[in-house]
XYZ file of C-alpha atoms in Angstrom:
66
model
C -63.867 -36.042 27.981
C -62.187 -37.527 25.260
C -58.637 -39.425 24.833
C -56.671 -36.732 23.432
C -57.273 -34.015 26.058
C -56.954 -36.909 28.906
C -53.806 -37.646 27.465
C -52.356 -33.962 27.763
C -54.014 -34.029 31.664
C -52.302 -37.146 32.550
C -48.916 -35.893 31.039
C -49.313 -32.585 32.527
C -50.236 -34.288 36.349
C -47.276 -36.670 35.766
C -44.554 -34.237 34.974
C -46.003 -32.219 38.192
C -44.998 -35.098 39.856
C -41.430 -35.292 38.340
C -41.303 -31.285 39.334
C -42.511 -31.649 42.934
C -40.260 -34.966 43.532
C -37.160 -32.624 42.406
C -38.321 -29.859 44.804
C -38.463 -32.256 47.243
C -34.544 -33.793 46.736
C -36.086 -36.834 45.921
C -33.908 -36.607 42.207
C -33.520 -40.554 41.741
C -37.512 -41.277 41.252
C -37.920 -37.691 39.461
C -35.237 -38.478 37.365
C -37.037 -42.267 36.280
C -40.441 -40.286 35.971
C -39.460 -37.727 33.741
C -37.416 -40.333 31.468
C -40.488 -42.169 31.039
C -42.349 -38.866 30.105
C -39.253 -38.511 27.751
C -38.860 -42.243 26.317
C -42.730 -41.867 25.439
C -42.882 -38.652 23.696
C -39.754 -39.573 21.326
C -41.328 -43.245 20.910
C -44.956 -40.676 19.788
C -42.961 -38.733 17.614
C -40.895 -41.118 15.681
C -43.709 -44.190 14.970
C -47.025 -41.648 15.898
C -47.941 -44.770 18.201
C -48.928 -43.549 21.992
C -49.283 -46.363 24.145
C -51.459 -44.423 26.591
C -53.436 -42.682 24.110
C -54.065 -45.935 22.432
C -55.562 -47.145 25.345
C -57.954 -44.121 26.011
C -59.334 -44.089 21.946
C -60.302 -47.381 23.279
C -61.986 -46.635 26.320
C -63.061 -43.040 25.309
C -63.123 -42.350 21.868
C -61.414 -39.565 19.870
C -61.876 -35.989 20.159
C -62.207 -35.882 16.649
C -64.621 -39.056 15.984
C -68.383 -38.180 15.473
């Protein structure tokens, strides 16, 4: 596998988490999960710097390196 598509696993499992913590009444940690989910993906989309998919190019490689 390759960074990119781990990334979009590990965001999709995360915000899981978020929706099964809500379903669960547990709102306070959902709530800090899913703002960290948030916080990420506007810090991504205003400097195109991903912390986490930083780290997996690094340990990975790119889907798009050959």
């Amino acid at each position: 596998m390759c960074a990119e598509k781990i990334q979009r696993f590990l965001m999709a499992m995360v915000l899981t988490v978020a929706l099964f913590l809500f379903a669960d009444g547990q709102m306070l940690y959902a709530m800090i999960l899913q703002t960290l989910v948030i916080v990420m993906v506007i810090v991504w989309a205003l400097f195109d710097f991903c912390p986490s998919l930083w780290v997996f190019k690094k340990v990975f490689g790119s889907c798009y390196e050959k």
